[in-house]
mmCIF file of C-alpha atoms and ligand atoms in Angstrom:
data_model
loop_
_atom_site.group_PDB
_atom_site.id
_atom_site.type_symbol
_atom_site.label_atom_id
_atom_site.label_comp_id
_atom_site.label_asym_id
_atom_site.label_seq_id
_atom_site.Cartn_x
_atom_site.Cartn_y
_atom_site.Cartn_z
ATOM 1 C CA UNK A 1 51.136 1.917 -45.955
ATOM 2 C CA UNK A 2 50.390 -0.895 -48.406
ATOM 3 C CA UNK A 3 50.740 1.196 -51.561
ATOM 4 C CA UNK A 4 53.890 1.530 -53.621
ATOM 5 C CA UNK A 5 55.571 4.900 -53.584
ATOM 6 C CA UNK A 6 57.842 6.816 -55.880
ATOM 7 C CA UNK A 7 60.752 5.268 -53.933
ATOM 8 C CA UNK A 8 59.768 1.775 -55.136
ATOM 9 C CA UNK A 9 60.215 2.470 -58.841
ATOM 10 C CA UNK A 10 63.073 3.504 -61.097
ATOM 11 C CA UNK A 11 62.399 6.999 -62.381
ATOM 12 C CA UNK A 12 65.808 7.931 -63.803
ATOM 13 C CA UNK A 13 65.405 9.405 -67.277
ATOM 14 C CA UNK A 14 61.734 8.403 -67.278
ATOM 15 C CA UNK A 15 58.802 10.621 -68.134
ATOM 16 C CA UNK A 16 57.091 10.830 -64.764
ATOM 17 C CA UNK A 17 53.545 12.169 -64.880
ATOM 18 C CA UNK A 18 52.603 13.550 -61.459
ATOM 19 C CA UNK A 19 49.075 14.486 -60.363
ATOM 20 C CA UNK A 20 49.464 17.321 -57.876
ATOM 21 C CA UNK A 21 46.868 19.423 -56.066
ATOM 22 C CA UNK A 22 47.667 22.915 -57.307
ATOM 23 C CA UNK A 23 44.105 24.103 -56.823
ATOM 24 C CA UNK A 24 45.300 27.294 -55.130
ATOM 25 C CA UNK A 25 43.606 30.660 -54.567
ATOM 26 C CA UNK A 26 44.490 33.331 -57.149
ATOM 27 C CA UNK A 27 43.994 37.086 -57.191
ATOM 28 C CA UNK A 28 45.031 39.397 -60.015
ATOM 29 C CA UNK A 29 47.068 36.697 -61.698
ATOM 30 C CA UNK A 30 49.040 35.794 -58.557
ATOM 31 C CA UNK A 31 48.937 32.850 -56.174
ATOM 32 C CA UNK A 32 47.732 34.206 -52.813
ATOM 33 C CA UNK A 33 48.361 31.041 -50.755
ATOM 34 C CA UNK A 34 51.043 28.599 -51.913
ATOM 35 C CA UNK A 35 50.570 25.983 -49.151
ATOM 36 C CA UNK A 36 49.486 23.311 -51.626
ATOM 37 C CA UNK A 37 52.400 24.032 -53.965
ATOM 38 C CA UNK A 38 54.869 23.755 -51.080
ATOM 39 C CA UNK A 39 53.254 20.496 -49.987
ATOM 40 C CA UNK A 40 54.166 18.912 -53.332
ATOM 41 C CA UNK A 41 57.813 20.070 -53.305
ATOM 42 C CA UNK A 42 59.351 16.963 -51.656
ATOM 43 C CA UNK A 43 58.095 14.723 -54.451
ATOM 44 C CA UNK A 44 59.008 17.170 -57.216
ATOM 45 C CA UNK A 45 62.496 17.783 -55.805
ATOM 46 C CA UNK A 46 63.096 14.050 -55.398
ATOM 47 C CA UNK A 47 62.153 13.432 -59.034
ATOM 48 C CA UNK A 48 64.393 16.264 -60.235
ATOM 49 C CA UNK A 49 67.306 14.905 -58.177
ATOM 50 C CA UNK A 50 66.709 11.436 -59.595
ATOM 51 C CA UNK A 51 66.993 12.803 -63.139
ATOM 52 C CA UNK A 52 63.369 12.193 -64.077
ATOM 53 C CA UNK A 53 61.561 14.257 -66.712
ATOM 54 C CA UNK A 54 58.863 15.756 -64.520
ATOM 55 C CA UNK A 55 55.406 16.400 -65.975
ATOM 56 C CA UNK A 56 52.914 17.902 -63.522
ATOM 57 C CA UNK A 57 49.154 18.119 -63.876
ATOM 58 C CA UNK A 58 46.368 19.547 -61.722
ATOM 59 C CA UNK A 59 42.937 21.036 -61.848
ATOM 60 C CA UNK A 60 42.385 24.661 -60.843
ATOM 61 C CA UNK A 61 38.973 26.004 -59.863
ATOM 62 C CA UNK A 62 35.800 24.968 -61.619
ATOM 63 C CA UNK A 63 36.039 25.821 -65.327
ATOM 64 C CA UNK A 64 33.441 23.112 -66.059
ATOM 65 C CA UNK A 65 34.986 21.772 -69.238
ATOM 66 C CA UNK A 66 35.687 25.184 -70.819
ATOM 67 C CA UNK A 67 38.904 27.097 -71.309
ATOM 68 C CA UNK A 68 38.788 29.961 -68.787
ATOM 69 C CA UNK A 69 41.616 32.460 -69.186
ATOM 70 C CA UNK A 70 41.630 33.325 -65.476
ATOM 71 C CA UNK A 71 42.044 29.659 -64.543
ATOM 72 C CA UNK A 72 45.191 28.955 -66.532
ATOM 73 C CA UNK A 73 48.096 27.373 -64.642
ATOM 74 C CA UNK A 74 50.671 30.048 -65.604
ATOM 75 C CA UNK A 75 50.628 31.873 -62.212
ATOM 76 C CA UNK A 76 51.095 28.536 -60.473
ATOM 77 C CA UNK A 77 54.065 27.722 -62.714
ATOM 78 C CA UNK A 78 55.570 31.111 -61.852
ATOM 79 C CA UNK A 79 55.285 30.492 -58.104
ATOM 80 C CA UNK A 80 56.549 26.899 -58.415
ATOM 81 C CA UNK A 81 59.518 28.140 -60.400
ATOM 82 C CA UNK A 82 60.408 30.575 -57.591
ATOM 83 C CA UNK A 83 60.142 27.833 -54.990
ATOM 84 C CA UNK A 84 62.213 25.351 -57.000
ATOM 85 C CA UNK A 85 64.767 27.885 -58.178
ATOM 86 C CA UNK A 86 64.550 26.615 -61.734
ATOM 87 C CA UNK A 87 62.337 27.259 -64.763
ATOM 88 C CA UNK A 88 58.950 25.542 -64.980
ATOM 89 C CA UNK A 89 57.659 25.147 -68.522
ATOM 90 C CA UNK A 90 53.957 25.469 -69.252
ATOM 91 C CA UNK A 91 51.768 23.925 -71.936
ATOM 92 C CA UNK A 92 48.654 25.315 -73.611
ATOM 93 C CA UNK A 93 46.739 22.088 -72.988
ATOM 94 C CA UNK A 94 47.071 18.861 -71.031
ATOM 95 C CA UNK A 95 46.696 16.438 -73.962
ATOM 96 C CA UNK A 96 47.352 16.411 -77.716
ATOM 97 C CA UNK A 97 50.219 16.408 -80.215
ATOM 98 C CA UNK A 98 51.677 19.799 -79.213
ATOM 99 C CA UNK A 99 51.951 18.751 -75.586
ATOM 100 C CA UNK A 100 53.407 15.398 -76.611
ATOM 101 C CA UNK A 101 56.072 17.227 -78.611
ATOM 102 C CA UNK A 102 56.950 19.384 -75.589
ATOM 103 C CA UNK A 103 57.273 16.282 -73.438
ATOM 104 C CA UNK A 104 59.607 14.688 -75.990
ATOM 105 C CA UNK A 105 61.899 17.740 -75.739
ATOM 106 C CA UNK A 106 62.016 17.583 -71.955
ATOM 107 C CA UNK A 107 65.476 16.834 -70.501
ATOM 108 C CA UNK A 108 66.152 14.909 -67.287
ATOM 109 C CA UNK A 109 65.550 17.233 -64.321
ATOM 110 C CA UNK A 110 63.313 19.602 -66.261
ATOM 111 C CA UNK A 111 59.772 20.371 -65.133
ATOM 112 C CA UNK A 112 56.684 20.924 -67.288
ATOM 113 C CA UNK A 113 53.317 21.954 -65.851
ATOM 114 C CA UNK A 114 50.368 20.949 -68.043
ATOM 115 C CA UNK A 115 47.313 23.169 -68.489
ATOM 116 C CA UNK A 116 44.273 22.885 -66.161
ATOM 117 C CA UNK A 117 42.862 19.358 -66.559
ATOM 118 C CA UNK A 118 39.309 20.617 -66.009
ATOM 119 C CA UNK A 119 39.393 22.608 -69.235
ATOM 120 C CA UNK A 120 38.186 19.247 -70.589
ATOM 121 C CA UNK A 121 34.808 18.001 -69.381
ATOM 122 C CA UNK A 122 36.123 14.451 -69.799
ATOM 123 C CA UNK A 123 38.301 14.965 -66.716
ATOM 124 C CA UNK A 124 35.519 14.915 -64.123
ATOM 125 C CA UNK A 125 33.607 12.280 -66.116
ATOM 126 C CA UNK A 126 36.637 9.988 -65.799
ATOM 127 C CA UNK A 127 36.467 9.412 -69.549
ATOM 128 C CA UNK A 128 38.717 6.441 -70.417
ATOM 129 C CA UNK A 129 39.872 7.880 -73.754
ATOM 130 C CA UNK A 130 40.856 11.168 -72.098
ATOM 131 C CA UNK A 131 42.697 9.233 -69.384
ATOM 132 C CA UNK A 132 44.524 7.296 -72.111
ATOM 133 C CA UNK A 133 45.497 10.578 -73.808
ATOM 134 C CA UNK A 134 46.957 11.852 -70.529
ATOM 135 C CA UNK A 135 48.767 8.551 -70.038
ATOM 136 C CA UNK A 136 50.523 8.933 -73.404
ATOM 137 C CA UNK A 137 52.611 11.693 -71.783
ATOM 138 C CA UNK A 138 54.283 9.504 -69.162
ATOM 139 C CA UNK A 139 56.089 6.237 -68.524
ATOM 140 C CA UNK A 140 54.875 6.136 -64.934
ATOM 141 C CA UNK A 141 52.143 7.884 -62.955
ATOM 142 C CA UNK A 142 52.649 9.368 -59.502
ATOM 143 C CA UNK A 143 49.663 10.595 -57.513
ATOM 144 C CA UNK A 144 50.568 13.246 -54.937
ATOM 145 C CA UNK A 145 47.228 15.055 -54.914
ATOM 146 C CA UNK A 146 45.726 13.983 -51.598
ATOM 147 C CA UNK A 147 43.124 16.751 -51.883
ATOM 148 C CA UNK A 148 41.707 15.072 -54.992
ATOM 149 C CA UNK A 149 41.899 11.338 -54.156
ATOM 150 C CA UNK A 150 38.246 11.154 -53.139
ATOM 151 C CA UNK A 151 37.313 11.932 -56.738
ATOM 152 C CA UNK A 152 37.327 9.275 -59.441
ATOM 153 C CA UNK A 153 38.482 11.601 -62.204
ATOM 154 C CA UNK A 154 40.612 10.861 -65.269
ATOM 155 C CA UNK A 155 43.771 12.441 -63.811
ATOM 156 C CA UNK A 156 43.363 10.795 -60.385
ATOM 157 C CA UNK A 157 41.875 7.369 -61.121
ATOM 158 C CA UNK A 158 41.337 6.667 -64.819
ATOM 159 C CA UNK A 159 44.966 7.218 -65.737
ATOM 160 C CA UNK A 160 46.146 4.570 -63.254
ATOM 161 C CA UNK A 161 44.629 1.922 -65.546
ATOM 162 C CA UNK A 162 47.124 2.806 -68.284
ATOM 163 C CA UNK A 163 50.423 3.345 -66.422
ATOM 164 C CA UNK A 164 52.311 1.900 -63.465
ATOM 165 C CA UNK A 165 50.861 4.014 -60.642
ATOM 166 C CA UNK A 166 52.434 4.889 -57.276
ATOM 167 C CA UNK A 167 52.026 7.394 -54.450
ATOM 168 C CA UNK A 168 54.083 10.555 -53.981
ATOM 169 C CA UNK A 169 55.471 11.604 -50.608
ATOM 170 C CA UNK A 170 52.587 13.880 -49.637
ATOM 171 C CA UNK A 171 50.035 11.181 -50.350
ATOM 172 C CA UNK A 172 52.171 8.690 -48.447
ATOM 173 C CA UNK A 173 52.327 10.999 -45.424
ATOM 174 C CA UNK A 174 48.563 11.560 -45.395
ATOM 175 C CA UNK A 175 47.764 7.862 -45.692
ATOM 176 C CA UNK A 176 50.327 6.967 -43.043
ATOM 177 C CA UNK A 177 49.005 9.401 -40.418
ATOM 178 C CA UNK A 178 45.286 9.021 -41.060
ATOM 179 C CA UNK A 179 45.640 5.265 -41.593
ATOM 180 C CA UNK A 180 47.584 4.802 -38.353
ATOM 181 C CA UNK A 181 44.908 6.659 -36.376
ATOM 182 C CA UNK A 182 42.120 4.522 -37.805
ATOM 183 C CA UNK A 183 43.848 1.159 -37.877
ATOM 184 C CA UNK A 184 46.303 0.990 -34.985
ATOM 185 C CA UNK A 185 46.028 4.089 -32.802
ATOM 186 C CA UNK A 186 48.059 4.369 -29.670
ATOM 187 C CA UNK A 187 45.508 4.648 -26.856
ATOM 188 C CA UNK A 188 43.760 6.472 -25.385
ATOM 189 C CA UNK A 189 42.410 7.657 -28.743
ATOM 190 C CA UNK A 190 40.313 10.842 -28.643
ATOM 191 C CA UNK A 191 38.412 12.472 -31.488
ATOM 192 C CA UNK A 192 37.134 16.038 -31.481
ATOM 193 C CA UNK A 193 34.393 16.857 -33.951
ATOM 194 C CA UNK A 194 32.812 20.202 -34.583
ATOM 195 C CA UNK A 195 31.896 22.507 -37.412
ATOM 196 C CA UNK A 196 28.602 23.694 -38.696
ATOM 197 C CA UNK A 197 26.552 20.675 -39.597
ATOM 198 C CA UNK A 198 26.072 17.214 -38.194
ATOM 199 C CA UNK A 199 24.752 16.040 -41.569
ATOM 200 C CA UNK A 200 28.206 16.619 -43.145
ATOM 201 C CA UNK A 201 29.833 14.404 -40.558
ATOM 202 C CA UNK A 202 27.435 11.604 -39.671
ATOM 203 C CA UNK A 203 29.656 9.121 -41.528
ATOM 204 C CA UNK A 204 32.712 10.302 -39.594
ATOM 205 C CA UNK A 205 30.934 10.077 -36.225
ATOM 206 C CA UNK A 206 29.688 6.573 -37.078
ATOM 207 C CA UNK A 207 33.104 5.321 -38.116
ATOM 208 C CA UNK A 208 35.016 6.957 -35.260
ATOM 209 C CA UNK A 209 32.568 5.868 -32.539
ATOM 210 C CA UNK A 210 33.649 2.290 -33.142
ATOM 211 C CA UNK A 211 37.339 3.165 -32.826
ATOM 212 C CA UNK A 212 37.862 5.926 -30.278
ATOM 213 C CA UNK A 213 37.911 5.909 -26.503
ATOM 214 C CA UNK A 214 36.265 9.304 -26.317
ATOM 215 C CA UNK A 215 34.460 11.502 -28.841
ATOM 216 C CA UNK A 216 34.113 15.193 -27.980
ATOM 217 C CA UNK A 217 31.472 17.094 -29.914
ATOM 218 C CA UNK A 218 31.406 20.874 -30.177
ATOM 219 C CA UNK A 219 30.546 23.508 -32.759
ATOM 220 C CA UNK A 220 27.188 23.959 -34.410
ATOM 221 C CA UNK A 221 26.660 20.222 -34.739
ATOM 222 C CA UNK A 222 26.299 19.866 -30.968
ATOM 223 C CA UNK A 223 23.069 21.899 -31.154
ATOM 224 C CA UNK A 224 21.230 19.109 -32.931
ATOM 225 C CA UNK A 225 22.231 16.758 -30.102
ATOM 226 C CA UNK A 226 20.948 19.286 -27.544
ATOM 227 C CA UNK A 227 17.616 19.544 -29.294
ATOM 228 C CA UNK A 228 17.471 15.750 -29.573
ATOM 229 C CA UNK A 229 17.784 15.698 -25.759
ATOM 230 C CA UNK A 230 14.831 18.037 -25.493
ATOM 231 C CA UNK A 231 16.623 21.339 -24.831
ATOM 232 C CA UNK A 232 15.415 24.557 -26.375
ATOM 233 C CA UNK A 233 18.394 26.033 -28.254
ATOM 234 C CA UNK A 234 16.722 29.279 -29.329
ATOM 235 C CA UNK A 235 17.905 30.565 -32.672
ATOM 236 C CA UNK A 236 20.934 28.200 -32.813
ATOM 237 C CA UNK A 237 21.750 26.374 -36.017
ATOM 238 C CA UNK A 238 19.894 23.043 -35.843
ATOM 239 C CA UNK A 239 19.228 20.350 -38.431
ATOM 240 C CA UNK A 240 15.794 18.991 -37.663
ATOM 241 C CA UNK A 241 16.138 16.256 -40.258
ATOM 242 C CA UNK A 242 19.069 14.823 -38.284
ATOM 243 C CA UNK A 243 17.340 14.702 -34.878
ATOM 244 C CA UNK A 244 16.598 10.972 -35.126
ATOM 245 C CA UNK A 245 20.179 10.239 -36.127
ATOM 246 C CA UNK A 246 21.431 12.258 -33.166
ATOM 247 C CA UNK A 247 19.104 10.422 -30.753
ATOM 248 C CA UNK A 248 20.200 7.080 -32.155
ATOM 249 C CA UNK A 249 23.889 7.972 -31.797
ATOM 250 C CA UNK A 250 23.445 9.154 -28.217
ATOM 251 C CA UNK A 251 21.738 5.892 -27.354
ATOM 252 C CA UNK A 252 24.464 3.772 -28.920
ATOM 253 C CA UNK A 253 27.511 5.775 -27.859
ATOM 254 C CA UNK A 254 27.156 5.267 -24.137
ATOM 255 C CA UNK A 255 29.648 7.342 -22.213
ATOM 256 C CA UNK A 256 32.011 7.747 -25.153
ATOM 257 C CA UNK A 257 30.228 10.722 -26.649
ATOM 258 C CA UNK A 258 30.785 13.923 -24.674
ATOM 259 C CA UNK A 259 28.734 17.047 -25.357
ATOM 260 C CA UNK A 260 29.303 20.633 -24.187
ATOM 261 C CA UNK A 261 27.853 21.591 -20.800
ATOM 262 C CA UNK A 262 27.851 25.340 -21.352
ATOM 263 C CA UNK A 263 27.892 27.692 -24.309
ATOM 264 C CA UNK A 264 28.616 31.241 -25.384
ATOM 265 C CA UNK A 265 25.371 32.600 -26.774
ATOM 266 C CA UNK A 266 24.855 35.732 -28.871
ATOM 267 C CA UNK A 267 21.880 37.961 -29.563
ATOM 268 C CA UNK A 268 22.765 38.056 -33.270
ATOM 269 C CA UNK A 269 24.933 36.187 -35.749
ATOM 270 C CA UNK A 270 27.622 38.834 -36.007
ATOM 271 C CA UNK A 271 31.156 39.633 -34.869
ATOM 272 C CA UNK A 272 30.031 42.370 -32.486
ATOM 273 C CA UNK A 273 26.904 40.699 -31.107
ATOM 274 C CA UNK A 274 26.186 40.844 -27.390
ATOM 275 C CA UNK A 275 27.250 37.616 -25.732
ATOM 276 C CA UNK A 276 27.031 35.710 -22.465
ATOM 277 C CA UNK A 277 27.782 32.268 -21.071
ATOM 278 C CA UNK A 278 24.855 29.982 -20.238
ATOM 279 C CA UNK A 279 24.238 26.308 -19.434
ATOM 280 C CA UNK A 280 23.231 24.381 -22.561
ATOM 281 C CA UNK A 281 19.681 23.903 -21.274
ATOM 282 C CA UNK A 282 19.257 27.634 -20.631
ATOM 283 C CA UNK A 283 19.659 29.354 -23.999
ATOM 284 C CA UNK A 284 17.480 32.477 -23.848
ATOM 285 C CA UNK A 285 14.749 32.797 -26.478
ATOM 286 C CA UNK A 286 16.034 34.698 -29.518
ATOM 287 C CA UNK A 287 19.719 33.928 -28.751
ATOM 288 C CA UNK A 288 22.015 31.447 -30.491
ATOM 289 C CA UNK A 289 24.995 29.292 -29.510
ATOM 290 C CA UNK A 290 28.183 30.482 -31.241
ATOM 291 C CA UNK A 291 30.920 28.863 -29.103
ATOM 292 C CA UNK A 292 31.542 26.331 -26.357
ATOM 293 C CA UNK A 293 31.724 27.807 -22.864
ATOM 294 C CA UNK A 294 34.580 27.823 -20.296
ATOM 295 C CA UNK A 295 33.265 24.816 -18.313
ATOM 296 C CA UNK A 296 33.179 22.835 -21.543
ATOM 297 C CA UNK A 297 36.747 23.858 -22.353
ATOM 298 C CA UNK A 298 37.801 22.496 -18.938
ATOM 299 C CA UNK A 299 35.758 19.313 -19.419
ATOM 300 C CA UNK A 300 37.239 18.673 -22.875
ATOM 301 C CA UNK A 301 40.776 19.351 -21.584
ATOM 302 C CA UNK A 302 40.176 16.810 -18.833
ATOM 303 C CA UNK A 303 38.961 14.242 -21.369
ATOM 304 C CA UNK A 304 41.983 14.899 -23.603
ATOM 305 C CA UNK A 305 44.540 14.577 -20.802
ATOM 306 C CA UNK A 306 46.783 11.579 -21.382
ATOM 307 C CA UNK A 307 45.478 10.915 -24.912
ATOM 308 C CA UNK A 308 48.073 9.352 -27.214
ATOM 309 C CA UNK A 309 46.175 9.837 -30.474
ATOM 310 C CA UNK A 310 43.928 12.793 -31.317
ATOM 311 C CA UNK A 311 41.963 13.419 -34.494
ATOM 312 C CA UNK A 312 40.289 16.807 -34.760
ATOM 313 C CA UNK A 313 37.850 17.898 -37.417
ATOM 314 C CA UNK A 314 35.634 20.943 -37.149
ATOM 315 C CA UNK A 315 35.949 24.166 -35.100
ATOM 316 C CA UNK A 316 34.239 24.476 -31.699
ATOM 317 C CA UNK A 317 32.488 27.702 -32.615
ATOM 318 C CA UNK A 318 32.200 30.486 -35.151
ATOM 319 C CA UNK A 319 35.955 31.086 -34.983
ATOM 320 C CA UNK A 320 35.767 33.601 -37.851
ATOM 321 C CA UNK A 321 34.437 36.083 -35.240
ATOM 322 C CA UNK A 322 37.265 36.685 -32.700
ATOM 323 C CA UNK A 323 34.759 36.959 -29.862
ATOM 324 C CA UNK A 324 33.558 33.414 -30.573
ATOM 325 C CA UNK A 325 36.959 31.863 -31.371
ATOM 326 C CA UNK A 326 37.968 31.351 -27.735
ATOM 327 C CA UNK A 327 36.710 27.765 -27.421
ATOM 328 C CA UNK A 328 38.429 26.697 -30.641
ATOM 329 C CA UNK A 329 41.696 28.390 -29.676
ATOM 330 C CA UNK A 330 41.672 26.897 -26.160
ATOM 331 C CA UNK A 331 41.102 23.398 -27.534
ATOM 332 C CA UNK A 332 43.833 23.968 -30.135
ATOM 333 C CA UNK A 333 46.240 24.922 -27.323
ATOM 334 C CA UNK A 334 45.265 21.851 -25.319
ATOM 335 C CA UNK A 335 45.785 19.543 -28.314
ATOM 336 C CA UNK A 336 49.098 21.213 -29.181
ATOM 337 C CA UNK A 337 50.388 20.621 -25.645
ATOM 338 C CA UNK A 338 49.701 16.864 -25.654
ATOM 339 C CA UNK A 339 52.436 14.250 -25.981
ATOM 340 C CA UNK A 340 50.404 12.527 -28.645
ATOM 341 C CA UNK A 341 50.008 11.942 -32.348
ATOM 342 C CA UNK A 342 47.750 14.866 -33.251
ATOM 343 C CA UNK A 343 45.996 15.085 -36.606
ATOM 344 C CA UNK A 344 43.983 18.054 -37.860
ATOM 345 C CA UNK A 345 41.671 17.592 -40.851
ATOM 346 C CA UNK A 346 39.132 19.854 -42.536
ATOM 347 C CA UNK A 347 39.636 23.169 -44.296
ATOM 348 C CA UNK A 348 38.200 25.412 -41.576
ATOM 349 C CA UNK A 349 39.803 23.461 -38.725
ATOM 350 C CA UNK A 350 43.195 23.806 -40.369
ATOM 351 C CA UNK A 351 42.564 27.534 -40.904
ATOM 352 C CA UNK A 352 41.622 27.905 -37.226
ATOM 353 C CA UNK A 353 44.744 26.112 -36.013
ATOM 354 C CA UNK A 354 46.907 28.199 -38.338
ATOM 355 C CA UNK A 355 45.182 31.390 -37.188
ATOM 356 C CA UNK A 356 46.044 30.389 -33.612
ATOM 357 C CA UNK A 357 49.694 29.959 -34.678
ATOM 358 C CA UNK A 358 49.730 26.327 -33.543
ATOM 359 C CA UNK A 359 50.017 24.436 -36.837
ATOM 360 C CA UNK A 360 53.661 23.481 -36.315
ATOM 361 C CA UNK A 361 52.802 22.014 -32.891
ATOM 362 C CA UNK A 362 50.575 19.344 -34.464
ATOM 363 C CA UNK A 363 51.885 16.014 -35.802
ATOM 364 C CA UNK A 364 49.961 16.260 -39.037
ATOM 365 C CA UNK A 365 47.862 18.918 -40.756
ATOM 366 C CA UNK A 366 45.911 17.283 -43.530
ATOM 367 C CA UNK A 367 45.997 19.024 -46.909
ATOM 368 C CA UNK A 368 42.686 17.597 -48.090
ATOM 369 C CA UNK A 369 39.383 18.804 -46.621
ATOM 370 C CA UNK A 370 36.910 16.545 -48.401
ATOM 371 C CA UNK A 371 39.437 13.760 -48.848
ATOM 372 C CA UNK A 372 40.369 13.624 -45.162
ATOM 373 C CA UNK A 373 36.684 13.547 -44.181
ATOM 374 C CA UNK A 374 35.995 10.639 -46.520
ATOM 375 C CA UNK A 375 39.108 8.879 -45.253
ATOM 376 C CA UNK A 376 37.853 9.293 -41.664
ATOM 377 C CA UNK A 377 34.484 7.912 -42.748
ATOM 378 C CA UNK A 378 36.342 4.734 -43.650
ATOM 379 C CA UNK A 379 35.444 5.072 -47.328
ATOM 380 C CA UNK A 380 37.581 3.671 -50.114
ATOM 381 C CA UNK A 381 39.157 6.622 -51.909
ATOM 382 C CA UNK A 382 39.324 5.911 -55.647
ATOM 383 C CA UNK A 383 42.590 7.787 -56.238
ATOM 384 C CA UNK A 384 44.319 5.657 -53.598
ATOM 385 C CA UNK A 385 42.646 2.369 -54.500
ATOM 386 C CA UNK A 386 43.910 2.720 -58.099
ATOM 387 C CA UNK A 387 47.586 2.718 -57.052
ATOM 388 C CA UNK A 388 49.777 -0.386 -57.097
ATOM 389 C CA UNK A 389 49.891 -2.401 -53.877
ATOM 390 C CA UNK A 390 53.169 -3.252 -52.208
ATOM 391 C CA UNK A 391 54.275 -6.630 -53.552
ATOM 392 C CA UNK A 392 52.298 -6.217 -56.763
ATOM 393 C CA UNK A 393 54.422 -6.556 -59.929
HETATM 394 P P1 LIG B 401 35.924 21.851 -41.518
HETATM 395 O O1 LIG B 401 36.099 22.701 -42.745
HETATM 396 O O2 LIG B 401 37.070 21.944 -40.586
HETATM 397 O O3 LIG B 401 35.529 20.436 -41.850
HETATM 398 P P2 LIG B 401 33.188 22.683 -41.212
HETATM 399 O O4 LIG B 401 33.204 23.223 -42.599
HETATM 400 O O5 LIG B 401 32.382 21.471 -40.948
HETATM 401 O O6 LIG B 401 34.676 22.457 -40.682
HETATM 402 O O7 LIG B 401 32.658 23.784 -40.208
HETATM 403 C C1 LIG B 401 33.250 25.050 -40.089
HETATM 404 C C2 LIG B 401 32.219 26.117 -39.893
HETATM 405 O O8 LIG B 401 31.379 25.814 -38.799
HETATM 406 C C3 LIG B 401 32.838 27.454 -39.598
HETATM 407 O O9 LIG B 401 32.523 28.341 -40.653
HETATM 408 C C4 LIG B 401 32.171 27.880 -38.294
HETATM 409 O O10 LIG B 401 31.821 29.246 -38.279
HETATM 410 C C5 LIG B 401 30.940 27.023 -38.254
HETATM 411 N N1 LIG B 401 30.432 26.840 -36.889
HETATM 412 C C6 LIG B 401 31.061 26.333 -35.832
HETATM 413 N N2 LIG B 401 30.302 26.397 -34.724
HETATM 414 C C7 LIG B 401 29.146 26.973 -35.088
HETATM 415 C C8 LIG B 401 27.936 27.335 -34.395
HETATM 416 N N3 LIG B 401 27.797 27.104 -33.088
HETATM 417 N N4 LIG B 401 26.952 27.917 -35.117
HETATM 418 C C9 LIG B 401 27.103 28.153 -36.423
HETATM 419 N N5 LIG B 401 28.202 27.842 -37.142
HETATM 420 C C10 LIG B 401 29.212 27.264 -36.478
HETATM 421 MG MG1 LIG B 402 34.650 23.608 -44.067
#
């Protein structure tokens, strides 16, 4: 990775302002899934051990520039405190004289969590004055919020113009894995793309087609390719406005792009719908494709055999319904069994792999849905671009 990290700077005794992604689900004032908090622990623990004064900031939900009582960071601070085994102080705001006074009181090794940055509308507008106000709280800035690096907001991008800015360990890990796959993958390099819509992922398909040895397409997005080939897909989810794009991609991809050969179809979009397996050109009128079929699972397994790098984004079917999760689970098992660098990106894909109990069998599970997609599209992510390059003084 060509960005400086928290290891490259002296943090002892310094006020270290860390952007974390603590945008976690809450219910009744409690954190219901602390995955994102845990993901930030290596950086936070390192800073504590180094004797830094640790100031954390994050957004939570979508308060749209207003103070929303149910989107305060207090429950997050409580959970973080349990995980760290030490108190985590909280502030009533993320800028201003009161917060500055709290920061001044902070002792080496202590942790303060600022209030939700999106209580200020200036945050998402990347307002320079607001970014400068945030920057007053630290001597250095560490970005460890991979899930937010695709946004040019004050706490992710703007602030880096006012302070020395480096990556935390989570951000480093994400950039290292995703960057390696895109820039210098061990081959064969296979990508698996699925999910609901092709329109969400055209940029990813475009970018990956130029890099991979094989691109397997499943999920709802395959339907648009089927229709582009002239098949009748019944009531399946199709994006007619993307038919030309699909045709164009098929023409350019040659043999690299592999589509399903059979499908599990259902007579309704529901968990207990009637289902059967059909060839992709034989979807009965009134039925819809909700999963890849068994022949496709075998075909995809064959194509994955021997792969040394695998990037997977998007489930193979409507995995939320157990009856239509089989294709996704079978592909997850196949990927997990490979002797390869395996990377899973995308919120639903990660959920599917976790549901299958295979998350710890993968090399890397990306913590950023939107951010990992934009990374795979080859886009410049503003929160990463703003950090100091290696060798820069
Ligand atoms: P990710 O979050 O991993 O990027 P997406 O959000 O693009 O994935 O897609 C996930 C959604 O796609 C799931 O809710 C799943 O039910 C849906 N999906 C997958 N296959 C189909 C299909 N054949 N028809 C309709 N929806 C599908
Ligand atoms: Mg999704």
